[in-house]
PDB file of C-alpha atoms and ligand atoms in Angstrom:
ATOM      1  CA  MET A   1     -13.055  -2.022  -3.522  1.00 95.00           C
ATOM      2  CA  THR A   2     -10.974  -5.150  -2.935  1.00 97.00           C
ATOM      3  CA  ILE A   3      -7.206  -4.964  -2.565  1.00 98.00           C
ATOM      4  CA  PHE A   4      -6.874  -6.721  -5.922  1.00 98.00           C
ATOM      5  CA  GLU A   5      -9.120  -4.157  -7.619  1.00 98.00           C
ATOM      6  CA  LYS A   6      -6.850  -1.459  -6.186  1.00 98.00           C
ATOM      7  CA  ILE A   7      -3.826  -3.255  -7.655  1.00 98.00           C
ATOM      8  CA  ALA A   8      -5.542  -3.473 -11.051  1.00 98.00           C
ATOM      9  CA  LYS A   9      -6.302   0.276 -10.871  1.00 98.00           C
ATOM     10  CA  ARG A  10      -2.661   1.011  -9.849  1.00 98.00           C
ATOM     11  CA  GLU A  11      -3.872   2.503  -6.577  1.00 98.00           C
ATOM     12  CA  ILE A  12      -1.490   0.248  -4.669  1.00 97.00           C
ATOM     13  CA  PRO A  13       1.756  -1.126  -6.084  1.00 98.00           C
ATOM     14  CA  ALA A  14       2.395  -4.710  -7.123  1.00 98.00           C
ATOM     15  CA  LYS A  15       4.834  -6.560  -9.358  1.00 98.00           C
ATOM     16  CA  ILE A  16       2.462  -7.020 -12.292  1.00 98.00           C
ATOM     17  CA  ILE A  17       3.645  -9.560 -14.849  1.00 98.00           C
ATOM     18  CA  TRP A  18       0.665  -9.873 -17.183  1.00 98.00           C
ATOM     19  CA  GLU A  19      -2.671  -8.172 -17.847  1.00 98.00           C
ATOM     20  CA  ASP A  20      -5.479  -7.982 -20.365  1.00 98.00           C
ATOM     21  CA  ASP A  21      -9.042  -6.628 -20.291  1.00 98.00           C
ATOM     22  CA  ASP A  22     -10.334  -9.559 -18.229  1.00 98.00           C
ATOM     23  CA  ALA A  23      -7.609 -10.437 -15.740  1.00 98.00           C
ATOM     24  CA  ILE A  24      -4.309  -9.443 -14.177  1.00 99.00           C
ATOM     25  CA  ALA A  25      -1.377 -11.413 -12.747  1.00 99.00           C
ATOM     26  CA  PHE A  26       1.175 -10.241 -10.199  1.00 99.00           C
ATOM     27  CA  HIS A  27       3.656 -11.681  -7.713  1.00 98.00           C
ATOM     28  CA  ASP A  28       2.220 -12.575  -4.307  1.00 99.00           C
ATOM     29  CA  VAL A  29       3.392 -10.164  -1.582  1.00 98.00           C
ATOM     30  CA  ASN A  30       4.018 -13.112   0.765  1.00 98.00           C
ATOM     31  CA  PRO A  31       5.478 -15.784  -1.505  1.00 98.00           C
ATOM     32  CA  GLN A  32       5.245 -19.411  -0.416  1.00 98.00           C
ATOM     33  CA  ALA A  33       7.563 -20.614  -3.182  1.00 98.00           C
ATOM     34  CA  PRO A  34      10.193 -19.009  -5.435  1.00 98.00           C
ATOM     35  CA  VAL A  35       7.437 -18.637  -8.023  1.00 98.00           C
ATOM     36  CA  HIS A  36       4.172 -17.475  -6.440  1.00 98.00           C
ATOM     37  CA  VAL A  37       1.906 -15.517  -8.705  1.00 98.00           C
ATOM     38  CA  LEU A  38      -1.759 -14.584  -8.347  1.00 99.00           C
ATOM     39  CA  ILE A  39      -4.045 -14.555 -11.377  1.00 99.00           C
ATOM     40  CA  VAL A  40      -7.107 -12.437 -10.716  1.00 99.00           C
ATOM     41  CA  PRO A  41     -10.221 -11.703 -12.790  1.00 98.00           C
ATOM     42  CA  LYS A  42     -10.981  -7.996 -13.014  1.00 98.00           C
ATOM     43  CA  LYS A  43     -14.637  -8.803 -12.396  1.00 97.00           C
ATOM     44  CA  VAL A  44     -15.060  -9.305  -8.671  1.00 97.00           C
ATOM     45  CA  ILE A  45     -16.239 -12.833  -7.946  1.00 98.00           C
ATOM     46  CA  PRO A  46     -15.685 -13.131  -4.180  1.00 98.00           C
ATOM     47  CA  ARG A  47     -14.798 -16.827  -4.239  1.00 98.00           C
ATOM     48  CA  LEU A  48     -15.256 -19.934  -6.351  1.00 98.00           C
ATOM     49  CA  SER A  49     -18.459 -20.771  -4.460  1.00 98.00           C
ATOM     50  CA  ASP A  50     -19.975 -17.530  -5.801  1.00 98.00           C
ATOM     51  CA  ALA A  51     -19.105 -18.162  -9.452  1.00 98.00           C
ATOM     52  CA  LYS A  52     -22.036 -18.378 -11.858  1.00 98.00           C
ATOM     53  CA  GLU A  53     -22.588 -20.234 -15.106  1.00 98.00           C
ATOM     54  CA  SER A  54     -21.934 -16.903 -16.821  1.00 98.00           C
ATOM     55  CA  ASP A  55     -18.409 -16.950 -15.319  1.00 98.00           C
ATOM     56  CA  ARG A  56     -17.500 -20.138 -17.213  1.00 98.00           C
ATOM     57  CA  ALA A  57     -15.304 -18.350 -19.757  1.00 98.00           C
ATOM     58  CA  ILE A  58     -13.316 -16.316 -17.234  1.00 98.00           C
ATOM     59  CA  LEU A  59     -12.813 -19.353 -15.006  1.00 98.00           C
ATOM     60  CA  GLY A  60     -11.384 -21.275 -17.933  1.00 98.00           C
ATOM     61  CA  LYS A  61      -9.236 -18.329 -18.927  1.00 98.00           C
ATOM     62  CA  LEU A  62      -7.635 -18.110 -15.482  1.00 98.00           C
ATOM     63  CA  LEU A  63      -6.321 -21.672 -15.876  1.00 98.00           C
ATOM     64  CA  LEU A  64      -5.007 -21.027 -19.370  1.00 98.00           C
ATOM     65  CA  VAL A  65      -3.231 -17.915 -18.102  1.00 98.00           C
ATOM     66  CA  ALA A  66      -1.718 -20.057 -15.314  1.00 99.00           C
ATOM     67  CA  ARG A  67      -0.498 -22.474 -17.984  1.00 98.00           C
ATOM     68  CA  ASP A  68       1.063 -19.660 -20.013  1.00 98.00           C
ATOM     69  CA  LEU A  69       2.681 -17.990 -16.989  1.00 98.00           C
ATOM     70  CA  ALA A  70       4.108 -21.330 -15.809  1.00 98.00           C
ATOM     71  CA  LYS A  71       5.915 -21.501 -19.136  1.00 98.00           C
ATOM     72  CA  LYS A  72       7.002 -17.858 -18.984  1.00 98.00           C
ATOM     73  CA  LEU A  73       8.322 -18.254 -15.425  1.00 98.00           C
ATOM     74  CA  GLY A  74      10.246 -21.433 -16.230  1.00 98.00           C
ATOM     75  CA  VAL A  75       8.314 -24.024 -14.242  1.00 98.00           C
ATOM     76  CA  GLU A  76       6.502 -25.795 -17.053  1.00 98.00           C
ATOM     77  CA  GLN A  77       8.957 -28.702 -17.071  1.00 98.00           C
ATOM     78  CA  SER A  78       9.784 -28.874 -13.347  1.00 98.00           C
ATOM     79  CA  GLY A  79       6.123 -28.722 -12.366  1.00 98.00           C
ATOM     80  CA  TYR A  80       3.898 -26.329 -10.528  1.00 98.00           C
ATOM     81  CA  ARG A  81       0.725 -26.172  -8.489  1.00 98.00           C
ATOM     82  CA  VAL A  82      -2.445 -24.166  -9.119  1.00 98.00           C
ATOM     83  CA  VAL A  83      -4.550 -23.420  -6.045  1.00 98.00           C
ATOM     84  CA  ILE A  84      -7.859 -21.694  -5.323  1.00 98.00           C
ATOM     85  CA  ASN A  85      -8.707 -21.197  -1.658  1.00 98.00           C
ATOM     86  CA  SER A  86     -12.466 -20.875  -1.187  1.00 97.00           C
ATOM     87  CA  GLY A  87     -13.782 -20.024   2.260  1.00 97.00           C
ATOM     88  CA  PRO A  88     -12.448 -20.051   5.818  1.00 97.00           C
ATOM     89  CA  ASN A  89     -11.276 -23.660   6.083  1.00 97.00           C
ATOM     90  CA  ALA A  90      -9.203 -23.235   2.948  1.00 97.00           C
ATOM     91  CA  GLY A  91      -7.466 -20.143   4.324  1.00 96.00           C
ATOM     92  CA  GLU A  92      -9.046 -17.651   1.946  1.00 98.00           C
ATOM     93  CA  SER A  93      -7.941 -14.198   3.075  1.00 98.00           C
ATOM     94  CA  VAL A  94      -8.853 -11.911   0.166  1.00 98.00           C
ATOM     95  CA  PRO A  95     -12.525 -12.075  -0.911  1.00 98.00           C
ATOM     96  CA  HIS A  96     -11.780 -11.625  -4.614  1.00 98.00           C
ATOM     97  CA  LEU A  97     -11.345 -14.873  -6.533  1.00 98.00           C
ATOM     98  CA  HIS A  98      -7.732 -15.579  -7.438  1.00 98.00           C
ATOM     99  CA  VAL A  99      -5.662 -18.478  -8.682  1.00 99.00           C
ATOM    100  CA  HIS A 100      -2.308 -19.103  -7.029  1.00 98.00           C
ATOM    101  CA  LEU A 101       0.492 -20.400  -9.283  1.00 99.00           C
ATOM    102  CA  LEU A 102       3.309 -21.901  -7.196  1.00 98.00           C
ATOM    103  CA  GLY A 103       6.549 -23.475  -8.334  1.00 98.00           C
ATOM    104  CA  LYS A 104      10.358 -23.673  -8.441  1.00 98.00           C
ATOM    105  CA  ARG A 105      10.450 -25.918  -5.388  1.00 98.00           C
ATOM    106  CA  ALA A 106       9.099 -29.342  -4.502  1.00 98.00           C
ATOM    107  CA  LEU A 107       5.625 -28.918  -3.038  1.00 97.00           C
ATOM    108  CA  ALA A 108       4.400 -31.354  -0.386  1.00 97.00           C
ATOM    109  CA  TRP A 109       1.171 -33.257  -0.689  1.00 97.00           C
ATOM    110  CA  PRO A 110      -1.278 -33.276   0.990  1.00 96.00           C
ATOM    111  CA  PRO A 111      -1.216 -29.538   1.646  1.00 94.00           C
ATOM    112  CA  GLY A 112      -1.408 -28.351   5.232  1.00 87.00           C
TER     113      GLY A 112
HETATM  114  P1  DGP B   1      -5.796 -16.426  -0.174  1.00 96.39           P
HETATM  115  O1  DGP B   1      -5.318 -16.916   1.149  1.00 96.39           O
HETATM  116  O2  DGP B   1      -6.014 -17.571  -1.143  1.00 96.39           O
HETATM  117  O3  DGP B   1      -6.990 -15.503  -0.072  1.00 96.39           O
HETATM  118  O4  DGP B   1      -4.574 -15.617  -0.771  1.00 96.39           O
HETATM  119  C1  DGP B   1      -4.439 -14.231  -0.729  1.00 96.39           C
HETATM  120  C2  DGP B   1      -3.045 -13.929  -1.158  1.00 96.39           C
HETATM  121  O5  DGP B   1      -2.978 -12.565  -1.495  1.00 96.39           O
HETATM  122  C3  DGP B   1      -1.973 -14.178  -0.102  1.00 96.39           C
HETATM  123  O6  DGP B   1      -1.103 -15.208  -0.569  1.00 96.39           O
HETATM  124  C4  DGP B   1      -1.248 -12.870   0.036  1.00 96.39           C
HETATM  125  C5  DGP B   1      -1.698 -12.084  -1.178  1.00 96.39           C
HETATM  126  N1  DGP B   1      -1.837 -10.666  -0.950  1.00 96.39           N
HETATM  127  C6  DGP B   1      -2.595 -10.067   0.004  1.00 96.39           C
HETATM  128  N2  DGP B   1      -2.488  -8.741  -0.099  1.00 96.39           N
HETATM  129  C7  DGP B   1      -1.642  -8.484  -1.131  1.00 96.39           C
HETATM  130  C8  DGP B   1      -1.146  -7.297  -1.723  1.00 96.39           C
HETATM  131  O7  DGP B   1      -1.454  -6.175  -1.319  1.00 96.39           O
HETATM  132  N3  DGP B   1      -0.282  -7.429  -2.771  1.00 96.39           N
HETATM  133  C9  DGP B   1       0.065  -8.661  -3.255  1.00 96.39           C
HETATM  134  N4  DGP B   1       0.919  -8.677  -4.291  1.00 96.39           N
HETATM  135  N5  DGP B   1      -0.400  -9.808  -2.727  1.00 96.39           N
HETATM  136  C10 DGP B   1      -1.239  -9.709  -1.674  1.00 96.39           C
END
């Protein structure tokens, strides 16, 4: 089981802020910005590179949840960044697809 599956099953604690049957969102344990939330599908897709055509709906849903949580967390107007790290060069560390939502500070571009 991935660490994010364990969070969804309440086997390890996390600050969960939203959940439905398909996905869950919680605060990142190592925040890189004042707002740093992870949005995770309950179905384990290891990384974006492994997503299938049949995952189209859940992939779209993750972005709409990011949009809604940005509003809920007060960064809709100030701006925010949505990130998916896929594979070693991107710094992926948990092999369970997740969308990072970062905000409440100015974010540099290009990323490191
Ligand atoms: P990535 O590098 O894209 O695979 O991001 C994984 C993120 O997951 C990283 O920002 C830290 C976060 N993370 C890892 N383990 C835990 C955990 O047990 N709880 C929470 N809340 N976040 C975690």
